[in-house]
Coordinates of N, CA and C and ligand atoms in Angstrom, one line a residue:
X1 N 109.3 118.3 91.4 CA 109.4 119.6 90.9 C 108.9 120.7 91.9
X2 N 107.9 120.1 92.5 CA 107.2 121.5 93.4 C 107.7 121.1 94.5
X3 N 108.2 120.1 95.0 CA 109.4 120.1 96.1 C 110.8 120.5 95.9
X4 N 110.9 120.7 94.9 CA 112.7 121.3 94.6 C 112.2 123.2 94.2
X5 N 111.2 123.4 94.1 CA 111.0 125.2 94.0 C 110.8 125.4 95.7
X6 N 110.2 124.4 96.4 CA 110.3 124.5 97.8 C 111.6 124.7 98.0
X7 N 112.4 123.8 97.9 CA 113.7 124.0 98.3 C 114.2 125.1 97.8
X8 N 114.6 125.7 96.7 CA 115.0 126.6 96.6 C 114.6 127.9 96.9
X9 N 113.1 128.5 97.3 CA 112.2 129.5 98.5 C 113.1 129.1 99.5
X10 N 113.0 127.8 100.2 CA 114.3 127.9 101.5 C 115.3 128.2 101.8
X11 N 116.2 128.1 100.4 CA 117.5 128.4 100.0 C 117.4 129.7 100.5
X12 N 116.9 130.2 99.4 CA 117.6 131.6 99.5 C 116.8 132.7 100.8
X13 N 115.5 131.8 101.2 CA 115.3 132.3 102.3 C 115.7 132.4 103.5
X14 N 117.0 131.3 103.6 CA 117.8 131.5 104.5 C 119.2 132.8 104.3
X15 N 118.8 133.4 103.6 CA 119.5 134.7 103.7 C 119.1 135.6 103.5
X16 N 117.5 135.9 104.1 CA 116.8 137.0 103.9 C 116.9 137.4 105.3
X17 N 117.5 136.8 107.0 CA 117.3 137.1 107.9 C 118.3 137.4 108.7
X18 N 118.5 138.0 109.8 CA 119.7 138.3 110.5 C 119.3 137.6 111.7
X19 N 120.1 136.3 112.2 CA 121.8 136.2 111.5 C 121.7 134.9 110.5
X20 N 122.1 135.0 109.2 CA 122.1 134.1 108.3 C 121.8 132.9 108.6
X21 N 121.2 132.1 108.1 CA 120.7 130.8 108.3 C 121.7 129.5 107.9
X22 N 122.6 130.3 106.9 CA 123.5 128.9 106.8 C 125.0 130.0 106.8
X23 N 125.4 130.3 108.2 CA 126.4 130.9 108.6 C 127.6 129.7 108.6
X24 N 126.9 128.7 109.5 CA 127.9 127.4 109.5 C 127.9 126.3 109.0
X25 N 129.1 125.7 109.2 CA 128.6 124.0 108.1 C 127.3 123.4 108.9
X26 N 126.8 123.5 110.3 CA 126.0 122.9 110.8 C 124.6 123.4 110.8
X27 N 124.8 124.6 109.9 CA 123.3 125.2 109.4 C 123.2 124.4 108.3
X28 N 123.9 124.1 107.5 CA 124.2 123.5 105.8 C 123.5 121.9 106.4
X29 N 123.8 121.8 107.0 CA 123.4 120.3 107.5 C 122.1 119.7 108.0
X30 N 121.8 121.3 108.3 CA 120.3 121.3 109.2 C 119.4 121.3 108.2
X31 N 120.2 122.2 107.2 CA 119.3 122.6 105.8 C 118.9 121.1 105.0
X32 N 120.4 120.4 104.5 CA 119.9 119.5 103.8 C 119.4 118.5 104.4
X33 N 119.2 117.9 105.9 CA 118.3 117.0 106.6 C 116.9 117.8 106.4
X34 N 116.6 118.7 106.9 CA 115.2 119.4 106.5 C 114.7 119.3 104.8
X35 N 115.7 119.6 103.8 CA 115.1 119.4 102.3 C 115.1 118.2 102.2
X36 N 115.6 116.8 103.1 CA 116.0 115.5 102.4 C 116.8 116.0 101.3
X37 N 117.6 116.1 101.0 CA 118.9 116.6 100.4 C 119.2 115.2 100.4
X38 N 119.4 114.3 99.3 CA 119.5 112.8 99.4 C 121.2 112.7 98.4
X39 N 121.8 111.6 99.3 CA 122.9 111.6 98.4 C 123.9 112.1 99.1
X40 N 124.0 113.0 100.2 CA 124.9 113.9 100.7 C 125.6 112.9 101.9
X41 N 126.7 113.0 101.9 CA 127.7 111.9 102.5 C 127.6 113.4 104.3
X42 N 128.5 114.0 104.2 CA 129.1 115.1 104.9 C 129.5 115.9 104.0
X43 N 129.2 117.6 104.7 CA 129.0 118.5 104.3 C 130.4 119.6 105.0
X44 N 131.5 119.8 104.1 CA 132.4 120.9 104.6 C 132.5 122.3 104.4
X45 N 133.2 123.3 105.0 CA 133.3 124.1 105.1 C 133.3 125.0 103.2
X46 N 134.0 123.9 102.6 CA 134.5 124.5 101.6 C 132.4 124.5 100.6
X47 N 131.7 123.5 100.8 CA 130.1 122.9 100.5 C 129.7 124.3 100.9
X48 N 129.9 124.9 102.0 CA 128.9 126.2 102.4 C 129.2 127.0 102.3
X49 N 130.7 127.5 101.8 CA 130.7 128.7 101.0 C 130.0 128.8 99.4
X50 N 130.1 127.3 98.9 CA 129.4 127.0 97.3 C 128.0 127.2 97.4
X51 N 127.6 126.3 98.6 CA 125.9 126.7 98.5 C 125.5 128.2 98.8
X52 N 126.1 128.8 99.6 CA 125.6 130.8 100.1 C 125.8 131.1 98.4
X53 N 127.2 131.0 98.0 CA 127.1 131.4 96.5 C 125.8 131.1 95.2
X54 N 125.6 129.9 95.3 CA 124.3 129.6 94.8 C 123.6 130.0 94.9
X55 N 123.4 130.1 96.4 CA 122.2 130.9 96.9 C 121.7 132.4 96.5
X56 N 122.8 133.2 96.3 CA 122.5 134.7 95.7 C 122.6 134.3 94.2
X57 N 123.0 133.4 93.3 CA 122.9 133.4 92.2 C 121.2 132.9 91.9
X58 N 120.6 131.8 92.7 CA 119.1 131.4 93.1 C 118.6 133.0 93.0
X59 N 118.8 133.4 93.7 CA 118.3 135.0 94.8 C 117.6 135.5 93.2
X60 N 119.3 135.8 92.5 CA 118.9 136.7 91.5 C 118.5 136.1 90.2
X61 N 118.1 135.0 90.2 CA 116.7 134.8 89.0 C 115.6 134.8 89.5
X62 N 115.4 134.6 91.0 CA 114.3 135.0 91.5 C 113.5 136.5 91.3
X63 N 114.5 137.4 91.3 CA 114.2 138.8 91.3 C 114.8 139.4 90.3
X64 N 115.3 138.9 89.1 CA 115.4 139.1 87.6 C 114.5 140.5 87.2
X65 N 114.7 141.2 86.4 CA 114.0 142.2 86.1 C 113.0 141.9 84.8
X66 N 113.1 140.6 83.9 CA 112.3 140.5 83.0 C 113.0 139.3 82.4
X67 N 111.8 138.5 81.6 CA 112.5 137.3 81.7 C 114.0 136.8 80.8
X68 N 114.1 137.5 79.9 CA 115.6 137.9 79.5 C 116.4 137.5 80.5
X69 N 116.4 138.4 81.2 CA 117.6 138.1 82.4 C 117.4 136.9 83.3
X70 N 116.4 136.6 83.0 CA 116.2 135.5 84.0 C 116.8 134.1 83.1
X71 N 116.5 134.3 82.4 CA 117.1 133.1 81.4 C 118.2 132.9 81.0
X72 N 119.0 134.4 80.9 CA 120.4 134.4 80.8 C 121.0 134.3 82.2
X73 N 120.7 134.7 83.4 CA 120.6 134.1 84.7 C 121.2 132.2 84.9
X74 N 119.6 132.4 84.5 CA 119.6 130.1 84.8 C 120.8 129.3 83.8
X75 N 120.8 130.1 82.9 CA 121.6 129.3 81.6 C 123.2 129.3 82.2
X76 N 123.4 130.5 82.7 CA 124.7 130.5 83.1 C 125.0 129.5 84.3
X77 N 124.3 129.1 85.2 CA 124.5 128.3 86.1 C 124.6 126.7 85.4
X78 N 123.3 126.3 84.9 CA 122.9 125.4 84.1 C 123.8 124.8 83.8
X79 N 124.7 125.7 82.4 CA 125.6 125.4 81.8 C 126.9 124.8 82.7
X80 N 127.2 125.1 83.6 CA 128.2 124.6 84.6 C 128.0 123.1 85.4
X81 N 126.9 122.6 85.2 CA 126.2 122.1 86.4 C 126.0 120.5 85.8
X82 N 127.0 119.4 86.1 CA 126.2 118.4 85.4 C 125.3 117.6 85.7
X83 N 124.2 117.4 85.0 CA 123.1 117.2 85.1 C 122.8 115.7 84.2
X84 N 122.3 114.7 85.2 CA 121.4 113.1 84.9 C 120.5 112.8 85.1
X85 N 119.7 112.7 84.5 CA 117.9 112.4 85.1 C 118.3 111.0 85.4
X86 N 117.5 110.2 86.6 CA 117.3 109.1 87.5 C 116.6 108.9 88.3
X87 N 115.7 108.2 88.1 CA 114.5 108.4 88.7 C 114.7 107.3 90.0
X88 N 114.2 107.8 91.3 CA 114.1 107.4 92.4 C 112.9 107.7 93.5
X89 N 113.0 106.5 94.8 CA 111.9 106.6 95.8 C 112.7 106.6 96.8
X90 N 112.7 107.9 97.8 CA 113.0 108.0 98.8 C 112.2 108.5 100.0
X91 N 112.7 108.5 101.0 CA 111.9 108.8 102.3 C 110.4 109.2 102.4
X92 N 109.8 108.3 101.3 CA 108.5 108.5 101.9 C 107.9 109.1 100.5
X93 N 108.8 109.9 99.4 CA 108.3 110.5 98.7 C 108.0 109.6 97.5
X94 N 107.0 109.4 96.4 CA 107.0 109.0 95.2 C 107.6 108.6 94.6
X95 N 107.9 107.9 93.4 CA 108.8 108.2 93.0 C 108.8 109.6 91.9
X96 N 110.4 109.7 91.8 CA 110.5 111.6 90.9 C 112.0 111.3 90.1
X97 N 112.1 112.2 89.6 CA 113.2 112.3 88.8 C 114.4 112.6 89.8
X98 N 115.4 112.5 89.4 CA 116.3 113.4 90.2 C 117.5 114.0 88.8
X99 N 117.8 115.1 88.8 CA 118.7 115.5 88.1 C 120.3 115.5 88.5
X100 N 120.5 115.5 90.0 CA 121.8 115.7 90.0 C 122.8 114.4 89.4
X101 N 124.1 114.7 89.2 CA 125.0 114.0 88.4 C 125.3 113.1 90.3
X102 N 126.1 111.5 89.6 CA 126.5 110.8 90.6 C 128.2 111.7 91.0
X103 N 127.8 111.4 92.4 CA 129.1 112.1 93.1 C 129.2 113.6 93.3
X104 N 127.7 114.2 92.9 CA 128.0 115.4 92.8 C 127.8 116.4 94.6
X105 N 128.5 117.6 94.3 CA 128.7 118.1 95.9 C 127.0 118.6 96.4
X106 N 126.8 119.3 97.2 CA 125.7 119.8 97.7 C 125.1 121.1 97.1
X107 N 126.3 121.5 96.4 CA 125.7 122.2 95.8 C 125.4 122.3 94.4
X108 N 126.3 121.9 93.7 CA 125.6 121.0 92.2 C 124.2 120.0 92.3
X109 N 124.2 119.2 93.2 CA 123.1 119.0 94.0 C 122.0 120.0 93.5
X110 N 122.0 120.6 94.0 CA 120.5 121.9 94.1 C 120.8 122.8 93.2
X111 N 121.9 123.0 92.6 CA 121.8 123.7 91.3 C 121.8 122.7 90.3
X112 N 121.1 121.6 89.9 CA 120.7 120.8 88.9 C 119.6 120.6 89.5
X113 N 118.8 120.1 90.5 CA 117.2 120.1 91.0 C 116.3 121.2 90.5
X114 N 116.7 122.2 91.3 CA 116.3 123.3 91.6 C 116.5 124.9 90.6
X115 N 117.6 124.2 89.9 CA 117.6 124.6 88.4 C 116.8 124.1 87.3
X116 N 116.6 123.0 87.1 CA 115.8 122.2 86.7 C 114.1 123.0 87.0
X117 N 113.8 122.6 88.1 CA 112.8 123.2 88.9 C 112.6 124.4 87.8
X118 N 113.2 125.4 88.2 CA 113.1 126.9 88.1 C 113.0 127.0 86.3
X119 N 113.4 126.4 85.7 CA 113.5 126.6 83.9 C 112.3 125.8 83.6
X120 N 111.7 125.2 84.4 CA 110.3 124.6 84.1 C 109.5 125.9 84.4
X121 N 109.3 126.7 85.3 CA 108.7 127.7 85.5 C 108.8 129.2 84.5
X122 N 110.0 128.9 84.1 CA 110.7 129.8 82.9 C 110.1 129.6 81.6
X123 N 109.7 128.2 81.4 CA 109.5 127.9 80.0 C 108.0 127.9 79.8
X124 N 107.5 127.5 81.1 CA 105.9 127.5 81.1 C 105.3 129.1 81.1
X125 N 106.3 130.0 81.0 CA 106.2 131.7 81.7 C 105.1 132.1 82.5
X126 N 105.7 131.2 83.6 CA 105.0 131.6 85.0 C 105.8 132.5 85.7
X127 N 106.6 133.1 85.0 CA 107.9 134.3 85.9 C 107.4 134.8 87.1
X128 N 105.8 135.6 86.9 CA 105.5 136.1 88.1 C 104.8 135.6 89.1
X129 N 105.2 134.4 88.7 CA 104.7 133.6 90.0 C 106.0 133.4 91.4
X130 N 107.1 133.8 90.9 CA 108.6 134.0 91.6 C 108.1 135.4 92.2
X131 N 108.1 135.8 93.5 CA 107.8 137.1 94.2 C 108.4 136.9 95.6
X132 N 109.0 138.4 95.7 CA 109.5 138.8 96.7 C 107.7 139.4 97.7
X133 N 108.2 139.2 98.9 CA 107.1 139.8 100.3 C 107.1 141.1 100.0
X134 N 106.0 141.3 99.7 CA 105.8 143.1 99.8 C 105.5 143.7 101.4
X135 N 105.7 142.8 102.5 CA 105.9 143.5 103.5 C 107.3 144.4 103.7
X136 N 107.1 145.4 104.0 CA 108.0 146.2 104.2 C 109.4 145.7 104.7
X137 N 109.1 145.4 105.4 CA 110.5 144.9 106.2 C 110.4 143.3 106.3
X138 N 110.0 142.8 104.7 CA 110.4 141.1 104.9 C 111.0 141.2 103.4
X139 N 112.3 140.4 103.3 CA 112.7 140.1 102.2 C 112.3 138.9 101.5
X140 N 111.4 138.1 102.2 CA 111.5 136.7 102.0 C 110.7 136.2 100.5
X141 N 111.6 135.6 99.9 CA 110.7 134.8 98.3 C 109.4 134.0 98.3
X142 N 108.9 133.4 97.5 CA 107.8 132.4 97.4 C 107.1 132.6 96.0
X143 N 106.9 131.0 95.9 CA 106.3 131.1 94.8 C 104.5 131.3 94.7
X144 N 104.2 131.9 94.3 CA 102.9 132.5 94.1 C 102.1 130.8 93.5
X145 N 101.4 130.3 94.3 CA 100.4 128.8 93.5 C 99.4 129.8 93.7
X146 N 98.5 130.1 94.4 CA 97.2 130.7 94.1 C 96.7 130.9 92.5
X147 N 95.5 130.6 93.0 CA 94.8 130.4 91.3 C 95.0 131.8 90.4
X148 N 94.9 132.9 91.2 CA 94.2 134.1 90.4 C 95.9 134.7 90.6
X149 N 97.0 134.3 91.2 CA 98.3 134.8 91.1 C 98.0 136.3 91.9
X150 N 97.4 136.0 93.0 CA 97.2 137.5 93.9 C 97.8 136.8 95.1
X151 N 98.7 136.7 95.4 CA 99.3 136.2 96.8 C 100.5 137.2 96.8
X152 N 100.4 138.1 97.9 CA 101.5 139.5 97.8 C 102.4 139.2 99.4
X153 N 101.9 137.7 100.0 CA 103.0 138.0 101.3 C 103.4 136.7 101.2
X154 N 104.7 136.6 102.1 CA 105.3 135.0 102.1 C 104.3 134.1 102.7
X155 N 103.8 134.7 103.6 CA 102.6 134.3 104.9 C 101.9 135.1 105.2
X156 N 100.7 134.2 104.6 CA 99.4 135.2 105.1 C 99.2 135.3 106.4
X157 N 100.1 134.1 107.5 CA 99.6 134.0 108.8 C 100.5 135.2 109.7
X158 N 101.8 135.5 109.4 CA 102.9 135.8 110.1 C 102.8 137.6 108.9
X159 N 103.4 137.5 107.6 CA 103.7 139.0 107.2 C 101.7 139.6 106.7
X160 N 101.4 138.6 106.2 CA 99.5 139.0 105.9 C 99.0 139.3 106.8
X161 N 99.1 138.8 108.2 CA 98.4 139.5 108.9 C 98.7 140.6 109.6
X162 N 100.4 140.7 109.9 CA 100.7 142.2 110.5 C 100.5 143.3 109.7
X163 N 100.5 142.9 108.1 CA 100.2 143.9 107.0 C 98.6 144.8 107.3
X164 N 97.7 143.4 107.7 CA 96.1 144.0 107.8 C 96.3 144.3 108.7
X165 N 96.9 143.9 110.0 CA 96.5 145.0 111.4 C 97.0 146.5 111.2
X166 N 97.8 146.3 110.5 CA 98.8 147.8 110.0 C 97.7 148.4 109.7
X167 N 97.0 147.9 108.6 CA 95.8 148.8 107.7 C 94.8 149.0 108.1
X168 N 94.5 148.0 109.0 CA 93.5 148.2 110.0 C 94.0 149.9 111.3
X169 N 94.9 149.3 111.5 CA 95.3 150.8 112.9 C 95.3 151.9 111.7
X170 N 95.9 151.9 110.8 CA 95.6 153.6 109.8 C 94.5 153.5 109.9
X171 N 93.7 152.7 109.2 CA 92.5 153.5 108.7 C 91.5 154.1 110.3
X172 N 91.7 153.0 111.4 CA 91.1 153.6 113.0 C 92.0 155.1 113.0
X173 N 93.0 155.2 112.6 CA 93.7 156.9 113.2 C 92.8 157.4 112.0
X174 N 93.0 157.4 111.2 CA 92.0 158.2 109.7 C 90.7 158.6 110.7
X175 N 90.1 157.5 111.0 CA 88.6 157.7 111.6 C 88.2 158.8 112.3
X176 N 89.3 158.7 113.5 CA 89.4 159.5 115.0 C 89.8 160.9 114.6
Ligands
ZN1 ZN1 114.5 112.8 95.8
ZN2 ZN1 107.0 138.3 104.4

C-alpha cells in the first residue's frame, strides 16, 4: 500500500517537469522497471497514451478541492477498472496483495493498485496528507507521513532547502 502511493507520487510526478518524463514508450518502460510494475509483458505506444491519461486523472484527486470531489474523482476511475485481490512475493518484496485483474494493461495495472492505495487514504481521511510543493516554482506531489502533518516541500534536501536559503537571503537584505 505505501509502495503503490509511492508509485503513484511518481506517476504523476513525471509530469510535473519539462520535458515530460513519460514522453515515450521507453520512458513508460523505464517507469515500470523502476516501480517493479510486475506482470507487464511489453509496453506500446497505444499503454502511454492510457498511462499520461491516468496520470492527470491520479493528478486530479491528488489536488481535489475537498473530499467530495475526491471521491467522486476515485469512484469514477474505480468503477472502470477491474480489480482481483492476489496475493503475491516478488522481487525482494513481502508478501502483499496485488489488485490488478489477470491480463490487465499497464495501466489498469496502476489504476487498480494505486487506486486501491489512494481510497485507503480517502476512507481513513488522511486527504491532507496528498500535497502539492509549496515551492514556488515546483509542482511536484507527495504524500505528507510526518507525524505532526507539517511537511510543506517534496524535498526537504533539494525544494526545503532552496526555500530556507531564499528566507535566509530576505531576511540578510531586511537586515542591511
Ligand atoms: Zn507486487
Ligand atoms: Zn518541490
Amino acid at each position: 500500500m505505501v509502495y503503490s502511493l509511492a508509485t503513484v507520487v511518481d506517476l504523476i510526478n513525471t509530469g510535473a517537469d519539462e520535458p515530460d518524463g513519460l514522453a515515450e514508450v521507453g520512458d513508460l518502460e523505464e517507469f515500470v522497471r523502476r516501480r517493479e510494475v510486475s506482470g507487464v509483458e511489453a509496453v506500446t505506444s497505444r499503454d502511454l497514451g492510457e498511462v499520461r491519461a491516468l496520470r492527470e486523472e491520479f493528478h486530479a484527486v491528488f489536488t481535489a478541492p475537498d473530499q467530495p470531489a475526491a471521491v467522486g474523482l476515485l469512484n469514477t476511475l474505480l468503477q472502470r477498472t477491474r480489480i482481483t485481490p492476489h496475493l503475491a512475493e516478488h522481487d525482494g518484496h513481502p508478501l502483499h496483495v496485488h489488485y490488478f485483474a489477470p491480463g490487465a494493461s499497464v495501466a489498469e495495472h496502476l489504476a487498480a493498485d494505486c487506486g486501491v492505495a489512494l481510497a485507503h487514504v480517502l476512507v481513513e481521511n488522511e486527504r491532507d496528507r496528498l500535497r502539492t510543493c509549496a515551492a514556488p516554482d515546483c509542482s511536484h506531489v507527495f504524500v505528507d507521513e510526518s507525524r505532526n502533518r507539517s511537511r510543506v516541500y517534496c524535498d526537504s534536501r533539494t525544494c526545503g532547502n532552496r526555500m530556507h536559503v531564499a528566507a535566509y537571503r530576505a531576511r540578510r537584505r531586511d537586515a542591511s
